Amino acid sequence: MRSTAATLLSADSSPRRSPASGEPLVLGIIGDLVEDVVVWLAEPLRHGTDTAAEIFHTRGGSGANVASFAGRLGPTRFIGCVGNDHLGTLLVEGLEAEGVDVRVQRKHVTGTVIILIDQDGERSMVPNRAAATMLDEVPDEWLDGLELLHVSAYSFNGAPVGETVIDVIRRAKQRGILVSIDVSSTGMLAQYGIDRFLDLMADLSPDFLIGNASEMECLGVVVDGQPGAVAARLANTIIVTKAGADPTLVHAPGREPLTVAVPPVPEVRDLTGAGDAFAAGFLTSYLASRDLQKACVGGHASAALVLASPGASSGAASK
């Protein structure tokens, strides 16, 4: 099995194809597929009255965002649950149009997330995940051909999706599929419970744990750029810490920390989806090269594409 960091780091730089069959190996993502309603505030929010803004409707959900960006870079599959409604159909068709192999349950109603973007590009989110929390079955064949399974930690928070995703991760690891987990947000950690999340990570032992500096500090995994008090609980996990415009840090067991500079970005209007785009670029580049430096460079390049666009998109969104 390839579930230890030592195996990951010693692998040669091979293309994303099975050495036995030559078939393309797929990056799988499990998570939410929802509609984002993105509000670009033109001024500070005025409580109790009107505030000038532009409003956009885009595809959302951290997992779906990663799949969308990754689908442009290589073979990608999305797994989740979406409403049995017209909006759900449009979202599924949109992902498929971006080259993603979409495997979803259809039930209930599609979720919506309101995202308020201030004038500095920082975001505040008001989520109603709806059907995204109702994933209760993932057939074995949905995992066929996967080389790596990426999981948004949002998927641990909710029922029955939380237990479903944990089961899928265990099954993936039994099949030798690499596992990456994105911490997602400090708000999610507060709702789920920090100690509970750390216990789960220690139990699942993912190959990668990806998060930003505030998320890693909240967990006590990386603090001020150094391994934190609980880092030893993740002895076989490669820790990837993003810090916006500051360098990305990679702590891999048995290796010196890796620091990778982030190239300047001309315009930053909306940070929504930048972390998801980074994950897509990082994981796709890693699978192609087995090189953590190249993976970070790929992540930075992917993230840079979304920073001037509304929501998790690299172009125009509908108003």
Short mmCIF file of C-alpha atoms in Angstrom, two decimals, residues 16 27 29 65-74 76 150 182 210 240 242 273-306:
data_model
loop_
_atom_site.label_atom_id
_atom_site.label_comp_id
_atom_site.label_asym_id
_atom_site.label_seq_id
_atom_site.Cartn_x
_atom_site.Cartn_y
_atom_site.Cartn_z
CA ARG A 16 -0.65 9.77 -14.34
CA LEU A 27 -8.05 12.32 -9.09
CA ILE A 29 -12.96 14.48 -5.01
CA ASN A 65 -14.70 23.71 -6.95
CA VAL A 66 -11.62 21.48 -6.66
CA ALA A 67 -13.12 19.09 -9.22
CA SER A 68 -13.84 21.94 -11.64
CA PHE A 69 -10.29 23.29 -11.51
CA ALA A 70 -8.73 19.80 -11.59
CA GLY A 71 -10.92 18.73 -14.52
CA ARG A 72 -9.05 21.21 -16.71
CA LEU A 73 -5.72 19.67 -15.70
CA GLY A 74 -6.31 15.92 -15.86
CA THR A 76 -11.08 13.97 -12.47
CA HIS A 150 -9.40 14.43 -1.96
CA ASP A 182 -8.51 19.96 3.22
CA ILE A 210 -3.93 20.94 3.44
CA VAL A 240 0.77 21.71 3.50
CA LYS A 242 -0.85 28.06 2.74
CA GLY A 273 -12.17 29.38 -4.27
CA ALA A 274 -8.46 30.24 -4.17
CA GLY A 275 -7.80 27.47 -1.67
CA ASP A 276 -9.80 24.99 -3.76
CA ALA A 277 -7.91 26.01 -6.89
CA PHE A 278 -4.63 25.55 -5.01
CA ALA A 279 -5.65 22.03 -3.96
CA ALA A 280 -6.52 21.14 -7.56
CA GLY A 281 -3.23 22.42 -8.93
CA PHE A 282 -1.16 20.99 -6.08
CA LEU A 283 -2.63 17.49 -6.24
CA THR A 284 -2.68 17.28 -10.02
CA SER A 285 0.93 18.45 -10.22
CA TYR A 286 1.97 16.05 -7.47
CA LEU A 287 0.38 13.08 -9.21
CA ALA A 288 2.17 13.99 -12.44
CA SER A 289 5.60 14.64 -10.87
CA ARG A 290 5.71 13.13 -7.36
CA ASP A 291 7.60 16.33 -6.46
CA LEU A 292 6.35 18.55 -3.62
CA GLN A 293 8.08 21.70 -4.91
CA LYS A 294 6.47 21.29 -8.34
CA ALA A 295 3.16 20.54 -6.63
CA CYS A 296 3.25 23.86 -4.78
CA VAL A 297 4.15 25.74 -7.97
CA GLY A 298 1.18 24.10 -9.68
CA GLY A 299 -1.06 25.03 -6.76
CA HIS A 300 0.02 28.66 -6.85
CA ALA A 301 -0.53 28.91 -10.60
CA SER A 302 -4.02 27.45 -10.31
CA ALA A 303 -5.00 29.71 -7.40
CA ALA A 304 -3.81 32.83 -9.21
CA LEU A 305 -6.41 32.27 -11.94
CA VAL A 306 -9.42 32.88 -9.67
#
